Coordinates of C-alpha atoms in Angstrom, one line a residue:
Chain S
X1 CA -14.6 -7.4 21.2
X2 CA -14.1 -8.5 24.9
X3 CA -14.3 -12.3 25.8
X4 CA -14.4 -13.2 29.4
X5 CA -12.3 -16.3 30.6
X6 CA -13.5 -17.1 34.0
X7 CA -12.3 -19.6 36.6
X8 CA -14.6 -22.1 38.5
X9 CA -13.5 -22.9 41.7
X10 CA -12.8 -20.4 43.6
X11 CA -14.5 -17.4 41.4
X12 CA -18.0 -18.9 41.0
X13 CA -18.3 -22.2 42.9
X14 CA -16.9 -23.4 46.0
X15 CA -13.7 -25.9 46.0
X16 CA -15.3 -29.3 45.1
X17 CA -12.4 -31.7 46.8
X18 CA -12.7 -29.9 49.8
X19 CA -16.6 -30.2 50.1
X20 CA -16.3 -33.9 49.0
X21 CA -13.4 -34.2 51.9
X22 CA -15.9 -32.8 54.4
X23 CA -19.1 -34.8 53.1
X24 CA -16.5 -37.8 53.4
X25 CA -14.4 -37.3 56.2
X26 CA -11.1 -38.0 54.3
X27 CA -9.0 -35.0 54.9
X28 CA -6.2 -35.9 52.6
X29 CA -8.9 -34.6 49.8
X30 CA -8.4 -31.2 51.4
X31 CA -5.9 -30.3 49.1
X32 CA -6.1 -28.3 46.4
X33 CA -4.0 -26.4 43.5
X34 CA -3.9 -23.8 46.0
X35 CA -1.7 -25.9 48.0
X36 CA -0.3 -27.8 45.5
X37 CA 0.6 -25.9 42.2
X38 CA 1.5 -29.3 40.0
X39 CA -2.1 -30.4 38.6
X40 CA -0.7 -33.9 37.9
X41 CA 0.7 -34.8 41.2
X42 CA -2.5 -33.4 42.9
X43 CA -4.2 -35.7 40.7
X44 CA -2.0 -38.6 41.6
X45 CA -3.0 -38.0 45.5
X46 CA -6.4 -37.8 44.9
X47 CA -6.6 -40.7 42.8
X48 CA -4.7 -43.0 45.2
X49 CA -6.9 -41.7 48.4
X50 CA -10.2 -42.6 45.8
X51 CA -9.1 -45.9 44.8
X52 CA -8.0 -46.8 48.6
X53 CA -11.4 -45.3 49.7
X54 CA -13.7 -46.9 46.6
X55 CA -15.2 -43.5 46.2
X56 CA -17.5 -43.4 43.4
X57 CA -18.2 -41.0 40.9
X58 CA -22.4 -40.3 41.8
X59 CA -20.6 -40.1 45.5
X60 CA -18.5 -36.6 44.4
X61 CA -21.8 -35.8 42.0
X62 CA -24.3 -36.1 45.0
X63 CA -21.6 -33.5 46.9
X64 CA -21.5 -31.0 44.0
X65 CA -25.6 -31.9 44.0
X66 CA -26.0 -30.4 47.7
X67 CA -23.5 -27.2 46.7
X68 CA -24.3 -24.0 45.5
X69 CA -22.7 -21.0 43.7
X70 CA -20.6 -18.8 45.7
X71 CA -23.0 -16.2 46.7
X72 CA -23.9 -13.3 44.5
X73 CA -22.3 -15.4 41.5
X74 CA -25.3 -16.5 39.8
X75 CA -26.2 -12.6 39.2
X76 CA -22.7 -11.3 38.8
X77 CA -23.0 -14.5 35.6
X78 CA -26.3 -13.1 34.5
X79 CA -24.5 -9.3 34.0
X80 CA -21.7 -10.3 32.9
X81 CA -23.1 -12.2 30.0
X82 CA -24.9 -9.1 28.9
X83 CA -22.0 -7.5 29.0
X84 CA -19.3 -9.7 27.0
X85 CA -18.9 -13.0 25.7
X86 CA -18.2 -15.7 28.6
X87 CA -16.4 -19.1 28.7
X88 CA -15.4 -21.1 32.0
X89 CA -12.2 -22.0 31.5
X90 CA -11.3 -24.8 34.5
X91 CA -9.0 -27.7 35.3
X92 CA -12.2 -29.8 36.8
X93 CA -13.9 -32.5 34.9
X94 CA -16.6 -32.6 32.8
X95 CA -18.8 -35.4 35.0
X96 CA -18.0 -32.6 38.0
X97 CA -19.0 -29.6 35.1
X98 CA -21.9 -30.7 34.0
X99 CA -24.2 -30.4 37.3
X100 CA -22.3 -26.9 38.1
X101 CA -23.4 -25.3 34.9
X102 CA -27.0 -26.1 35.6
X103 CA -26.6 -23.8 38.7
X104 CA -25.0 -21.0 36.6
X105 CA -27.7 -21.2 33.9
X106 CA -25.4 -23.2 31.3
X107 CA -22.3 -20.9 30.1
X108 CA -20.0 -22.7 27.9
X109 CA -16.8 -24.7 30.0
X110 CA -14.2 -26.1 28.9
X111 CA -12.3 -28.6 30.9
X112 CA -11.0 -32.3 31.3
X113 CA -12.2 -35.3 31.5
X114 CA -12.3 -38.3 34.4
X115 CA -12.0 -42.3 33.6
X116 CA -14.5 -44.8 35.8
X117 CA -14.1 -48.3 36.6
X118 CA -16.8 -51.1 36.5
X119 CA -18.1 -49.6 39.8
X120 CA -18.1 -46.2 39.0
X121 CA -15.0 -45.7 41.2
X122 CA -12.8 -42.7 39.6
X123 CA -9.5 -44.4 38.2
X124 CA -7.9 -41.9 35.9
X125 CA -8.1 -38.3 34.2
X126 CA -7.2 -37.1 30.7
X127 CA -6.3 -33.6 30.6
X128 CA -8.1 -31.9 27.1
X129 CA -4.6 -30.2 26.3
X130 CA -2.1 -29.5 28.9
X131 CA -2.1 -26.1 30.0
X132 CA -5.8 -25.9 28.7
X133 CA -6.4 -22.1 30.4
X134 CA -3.5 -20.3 29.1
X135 CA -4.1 -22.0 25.6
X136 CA -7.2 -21.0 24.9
X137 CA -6.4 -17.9 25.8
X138 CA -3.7 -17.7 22.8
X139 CA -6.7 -19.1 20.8
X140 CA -9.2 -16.1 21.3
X141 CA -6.6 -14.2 20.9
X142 CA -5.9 -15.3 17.9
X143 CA -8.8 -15.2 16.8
X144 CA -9.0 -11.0 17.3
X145 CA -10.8 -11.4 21.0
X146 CA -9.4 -9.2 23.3
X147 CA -9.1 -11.3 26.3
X148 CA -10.3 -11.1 30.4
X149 CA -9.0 -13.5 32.4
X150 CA -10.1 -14.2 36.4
X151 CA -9.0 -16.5 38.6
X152 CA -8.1 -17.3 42.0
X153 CA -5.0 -19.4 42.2
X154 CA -1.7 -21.3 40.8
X155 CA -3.3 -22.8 38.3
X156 CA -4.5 -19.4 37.0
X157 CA -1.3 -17.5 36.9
X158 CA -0.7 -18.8 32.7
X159 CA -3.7 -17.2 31.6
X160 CA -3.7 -13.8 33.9
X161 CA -0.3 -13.2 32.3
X162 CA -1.4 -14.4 29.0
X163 CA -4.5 -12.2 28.3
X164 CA -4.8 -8.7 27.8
X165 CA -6.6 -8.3 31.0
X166 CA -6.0 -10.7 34.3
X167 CA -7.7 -10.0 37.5
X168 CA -7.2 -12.1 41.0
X169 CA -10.8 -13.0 42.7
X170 CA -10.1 -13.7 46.4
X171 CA -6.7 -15.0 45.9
X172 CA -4.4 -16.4 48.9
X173 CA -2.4 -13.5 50.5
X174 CA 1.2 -15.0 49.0
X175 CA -0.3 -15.0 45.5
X176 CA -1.4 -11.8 45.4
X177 CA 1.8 -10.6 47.3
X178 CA 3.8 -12.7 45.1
X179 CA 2.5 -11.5 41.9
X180 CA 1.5 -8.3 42.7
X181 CA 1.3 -6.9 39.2
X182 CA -2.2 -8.1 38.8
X183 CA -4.7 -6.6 40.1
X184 CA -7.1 -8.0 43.0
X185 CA -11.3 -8.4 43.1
X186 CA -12.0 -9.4 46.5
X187 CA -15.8 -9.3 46.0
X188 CA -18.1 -9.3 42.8
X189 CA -19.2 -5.5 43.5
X190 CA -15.6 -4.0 42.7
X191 CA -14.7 -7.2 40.0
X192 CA -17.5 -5.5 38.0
X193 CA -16.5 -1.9 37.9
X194 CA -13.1 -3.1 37.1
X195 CA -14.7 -4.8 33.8
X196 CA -17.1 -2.0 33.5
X197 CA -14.2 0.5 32.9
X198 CA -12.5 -2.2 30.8
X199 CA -15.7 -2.6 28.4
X200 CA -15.8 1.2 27.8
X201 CA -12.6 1.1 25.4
X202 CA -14.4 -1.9 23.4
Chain P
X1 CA -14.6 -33.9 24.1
X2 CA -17.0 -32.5 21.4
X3 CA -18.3 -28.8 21.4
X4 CA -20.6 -28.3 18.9
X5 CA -20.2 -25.1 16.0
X6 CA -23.8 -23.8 15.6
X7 CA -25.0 -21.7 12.5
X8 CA -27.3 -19.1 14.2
X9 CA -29.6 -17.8 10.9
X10 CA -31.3 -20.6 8.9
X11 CA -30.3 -23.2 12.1
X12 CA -31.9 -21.8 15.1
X13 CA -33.0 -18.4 14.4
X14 CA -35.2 -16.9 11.3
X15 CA -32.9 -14.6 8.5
X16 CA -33.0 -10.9 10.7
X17 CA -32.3 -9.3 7.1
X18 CA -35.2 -11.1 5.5
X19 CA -37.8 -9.9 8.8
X20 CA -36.4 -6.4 8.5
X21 CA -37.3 -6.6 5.0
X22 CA -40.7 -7.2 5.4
X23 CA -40.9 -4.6 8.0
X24 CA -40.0 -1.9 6.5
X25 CA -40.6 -2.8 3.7
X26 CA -37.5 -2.8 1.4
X27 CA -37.1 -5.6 -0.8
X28 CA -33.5 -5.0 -1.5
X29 CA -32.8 -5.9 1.9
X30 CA -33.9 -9.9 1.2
X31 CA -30.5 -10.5 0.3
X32 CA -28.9 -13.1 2.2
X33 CA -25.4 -15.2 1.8
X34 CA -28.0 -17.5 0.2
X35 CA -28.1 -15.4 -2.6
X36 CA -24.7 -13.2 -2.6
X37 CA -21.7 -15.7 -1.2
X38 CA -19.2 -13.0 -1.0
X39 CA -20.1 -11.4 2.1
X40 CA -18.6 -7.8 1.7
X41 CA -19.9 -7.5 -1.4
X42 CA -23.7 -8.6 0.3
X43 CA -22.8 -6.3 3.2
X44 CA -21.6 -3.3 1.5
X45 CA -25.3 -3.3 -0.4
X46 CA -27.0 -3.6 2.9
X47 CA -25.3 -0.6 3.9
X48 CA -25.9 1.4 1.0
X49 CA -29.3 1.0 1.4
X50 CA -29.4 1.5 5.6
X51 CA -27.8 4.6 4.3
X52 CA -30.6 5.9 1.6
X53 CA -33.7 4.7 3.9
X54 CA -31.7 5.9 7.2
X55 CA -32.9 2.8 9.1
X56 CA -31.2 2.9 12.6
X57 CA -29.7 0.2 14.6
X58 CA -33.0 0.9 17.4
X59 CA -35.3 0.1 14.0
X60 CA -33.6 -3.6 13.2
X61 CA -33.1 -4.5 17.0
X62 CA -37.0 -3.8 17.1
X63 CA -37.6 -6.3 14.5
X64 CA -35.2 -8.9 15.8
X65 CA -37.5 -8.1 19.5
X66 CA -40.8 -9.1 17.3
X67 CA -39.0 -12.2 15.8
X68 CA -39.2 -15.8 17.4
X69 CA -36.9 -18.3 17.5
X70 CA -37.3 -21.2 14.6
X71 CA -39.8 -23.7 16.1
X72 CA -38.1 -26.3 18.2
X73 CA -34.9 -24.5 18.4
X74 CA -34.9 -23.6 21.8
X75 CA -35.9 -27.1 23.5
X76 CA -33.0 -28.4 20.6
X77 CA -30.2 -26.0 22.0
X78 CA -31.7 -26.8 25.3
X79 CA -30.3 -30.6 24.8
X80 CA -27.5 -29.8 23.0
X81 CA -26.2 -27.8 25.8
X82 CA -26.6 -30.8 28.0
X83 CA -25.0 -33.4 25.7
X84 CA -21.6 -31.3 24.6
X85 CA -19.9 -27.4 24.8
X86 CA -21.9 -25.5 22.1
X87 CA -20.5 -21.9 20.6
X88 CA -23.1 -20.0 18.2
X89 CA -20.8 -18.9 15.4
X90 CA -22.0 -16.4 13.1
X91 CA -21.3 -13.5 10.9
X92 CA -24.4 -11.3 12.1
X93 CA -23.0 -8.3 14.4
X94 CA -22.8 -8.1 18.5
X95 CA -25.9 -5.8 18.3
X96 CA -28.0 -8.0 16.4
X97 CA -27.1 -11.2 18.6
X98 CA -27.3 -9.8 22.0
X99 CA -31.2 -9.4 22.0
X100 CA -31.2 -12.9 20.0
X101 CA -29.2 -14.4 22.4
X102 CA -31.9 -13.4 25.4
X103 CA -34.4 -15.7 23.3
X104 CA -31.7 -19.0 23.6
X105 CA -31.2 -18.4 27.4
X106 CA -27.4 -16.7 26.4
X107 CA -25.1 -19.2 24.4
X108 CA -21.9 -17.7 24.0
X109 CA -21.8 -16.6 20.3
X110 CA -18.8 -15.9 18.6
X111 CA -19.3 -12.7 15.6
X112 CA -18.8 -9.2 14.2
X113 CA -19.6 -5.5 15.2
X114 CA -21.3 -3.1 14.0
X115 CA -21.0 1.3 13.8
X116 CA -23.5 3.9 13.8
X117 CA -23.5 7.2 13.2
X118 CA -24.4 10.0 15.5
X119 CA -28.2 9.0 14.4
X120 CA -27.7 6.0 15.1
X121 CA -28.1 5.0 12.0
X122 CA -25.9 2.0 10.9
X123 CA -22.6 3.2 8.7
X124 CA -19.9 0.3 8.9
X125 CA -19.0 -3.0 10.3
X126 CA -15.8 -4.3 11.2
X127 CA -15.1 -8.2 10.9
X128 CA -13.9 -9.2 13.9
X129 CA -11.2 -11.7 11.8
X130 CA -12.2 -13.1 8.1
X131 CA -13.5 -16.4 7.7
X132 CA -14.3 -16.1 11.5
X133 CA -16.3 -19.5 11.4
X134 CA -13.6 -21.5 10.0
X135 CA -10.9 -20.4 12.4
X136 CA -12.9 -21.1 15.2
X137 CA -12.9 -24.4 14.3
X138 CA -9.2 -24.7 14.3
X139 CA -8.5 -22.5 17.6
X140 CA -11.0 -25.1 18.7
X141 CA -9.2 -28.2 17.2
X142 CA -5.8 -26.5 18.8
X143 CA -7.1 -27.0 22.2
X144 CA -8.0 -30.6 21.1
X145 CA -11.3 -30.6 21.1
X146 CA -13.2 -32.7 18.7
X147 CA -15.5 -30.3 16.7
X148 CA -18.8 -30.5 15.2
X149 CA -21.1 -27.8 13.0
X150 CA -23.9 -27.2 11.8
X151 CA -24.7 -24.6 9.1
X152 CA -27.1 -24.2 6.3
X153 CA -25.3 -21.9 3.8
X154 CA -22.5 -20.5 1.7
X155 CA -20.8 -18.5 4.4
X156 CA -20.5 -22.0 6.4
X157 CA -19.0 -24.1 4.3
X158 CA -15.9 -23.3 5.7
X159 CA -16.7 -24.5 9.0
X160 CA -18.7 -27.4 7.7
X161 CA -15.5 -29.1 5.6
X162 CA -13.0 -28.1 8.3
X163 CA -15.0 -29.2 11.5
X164 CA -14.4 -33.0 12.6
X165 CA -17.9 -33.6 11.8
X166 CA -19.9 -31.0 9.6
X167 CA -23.9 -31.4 8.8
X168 CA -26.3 -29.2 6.8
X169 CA -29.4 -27.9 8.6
X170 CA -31.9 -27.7 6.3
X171 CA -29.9 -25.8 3.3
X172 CA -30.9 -25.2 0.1
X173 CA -31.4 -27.8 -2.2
X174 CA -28.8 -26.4 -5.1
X175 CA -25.9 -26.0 -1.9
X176 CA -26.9 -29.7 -0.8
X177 CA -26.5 -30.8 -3.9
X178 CA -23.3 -29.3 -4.9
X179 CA -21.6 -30.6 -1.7
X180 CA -23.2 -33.8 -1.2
X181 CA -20.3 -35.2 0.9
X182 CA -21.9 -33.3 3.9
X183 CA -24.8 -35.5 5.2
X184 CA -28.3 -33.3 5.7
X185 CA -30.6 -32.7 8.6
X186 CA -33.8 -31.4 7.9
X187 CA -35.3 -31.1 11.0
X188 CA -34.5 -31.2 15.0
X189 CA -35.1 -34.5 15.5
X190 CA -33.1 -36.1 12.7
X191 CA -30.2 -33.6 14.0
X192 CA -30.2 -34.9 17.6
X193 CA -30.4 -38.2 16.4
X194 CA -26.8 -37.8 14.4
X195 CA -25.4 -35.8 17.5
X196 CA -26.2 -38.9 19.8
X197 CA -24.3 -41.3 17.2
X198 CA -21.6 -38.9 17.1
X199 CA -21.1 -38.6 21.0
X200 CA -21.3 -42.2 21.3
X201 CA -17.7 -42.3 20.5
X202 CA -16.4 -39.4 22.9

């Protein structure tokens, strides 16, 4: 029995920092695990720039409001919830989740959670569990899942070597070169005949 | 961070081996873990008589297409979906759940499979772990999640005493009774309305 571990950003939504750093103008909020593969000190940037800049929570919600999926994700979603079970798996937050999911019809995510001052400004993050994608990947599999795993980045790598199945969506060049034993989606069109042919021995 | 361990029979969706019952109409086939609690032994009956009456997959997955969800269950999971992660975890079989799925707007459901012969008519199932329910609740308290479910008989006790937080949707009185430690819901609204306390302190 197949379950699907999908990442967000990058696979099914657009990067949120960078279309908050564009809505905003602060470039520093560019950055992304793309760029900078320690979670915790790309927190601790982003943090400082939002406290320095007083940005507010509903100001990064009313960027994710104006975005949409990456196009064609909605109905590559829609099919591949008929085909297998799905989770998100993704190192956002649940405040950033919660309007993204509405757009992808409400699969399951599981992520991390942000802190707010008294005027909504973003002043902290608690990670669920460190490591939170390659976990629960060692939890469905422990549970007798076999386990597909698709993402785009760094931050991905621990659960595309961790499941049975990993798959790169659109990574950077140097990933892909760099870890070049996984094999590469660069659209939604060949990412489902790779799962296709993967369902058939399930 | 709270995801919520739904039941599916009894809690959101009518008993399918009760409608396919009446359908065809063999009694024998009333039987559910209300009745028998050990679930091979239910299971292995079930299959004798699929075998006798040669019922087919295609015959049960055209009752379950006639069959509704319970009254209010859909606008429930609906919220619920909105207010924490949800999992459906149940011991009914992939091709019983996808069609039953369609009807909830696609929850990701955790459960078992199912073989047919070359008539399709049923001949086996294969667990996909024992006591799947109650180590879903653990894989999900390894990734530190606070957990939650909701069941209404004896195959979910389990989940129920092991879970953070476990309530009874509207069981049996004689199961209520016998594990009156774990407080009752009897309808939608009295369920949301313990949710919402609960969340209150994630």
């Amino acid at each position: 029995m197949l379950i699907a571990c999908l990442d967000l950003e990058g696979v099914l939504f657009p990067e949120v920092w960078i279309n908050v750093a564009k809505k905003t103008g602060i470039e520093e909020l560019k950055l992304t695990t793309r760029d900078i593969s320690d979670y915790d000190e790309l927190m601790g940037i982003r943090l400082k720039i939002i406290a320095e800049k007083k940005l507010t929570l509903r100001d990064i919600q009313y960027t994710i409001d104006t975005m949409d999926p990456l196009p064609g994700a909605v109905e590559f979603l829609d099919w591949l919830r008929e085909t297998c079970q799905v989770i998100i798996l993704s190192d956002t937050f649940e405040a950033f989740a919660r309007p993204i999911m509405r757009k992808l019809k409400m699969p399951a995510v599981f992520c991390h959670s942000l802190g707010v001052d008294e005027n909504n400004v973003v002043n902290s993050y608690q990670l669920r569990i460190d490591d939170a994608k390659t976990k629960a990947i060692d939890a469905f599999r422990s549970l007798n899942f076999n386990t597909l795993a698709v993402g785009d980045s760094f931050n991905d790598l621990g659960m595309l070597q961790r499941a049975d199945h990993g798959i790169f969506f659109q990574p950077p060049a140097e990933i892909a070169a760099k870890y070049n034993d996984i094999p590469v989606a660069q659209n939604y069109e060949v990412l489902k005949s790779m799962i296709t042919d993967l369902v058939k021995n399930y």
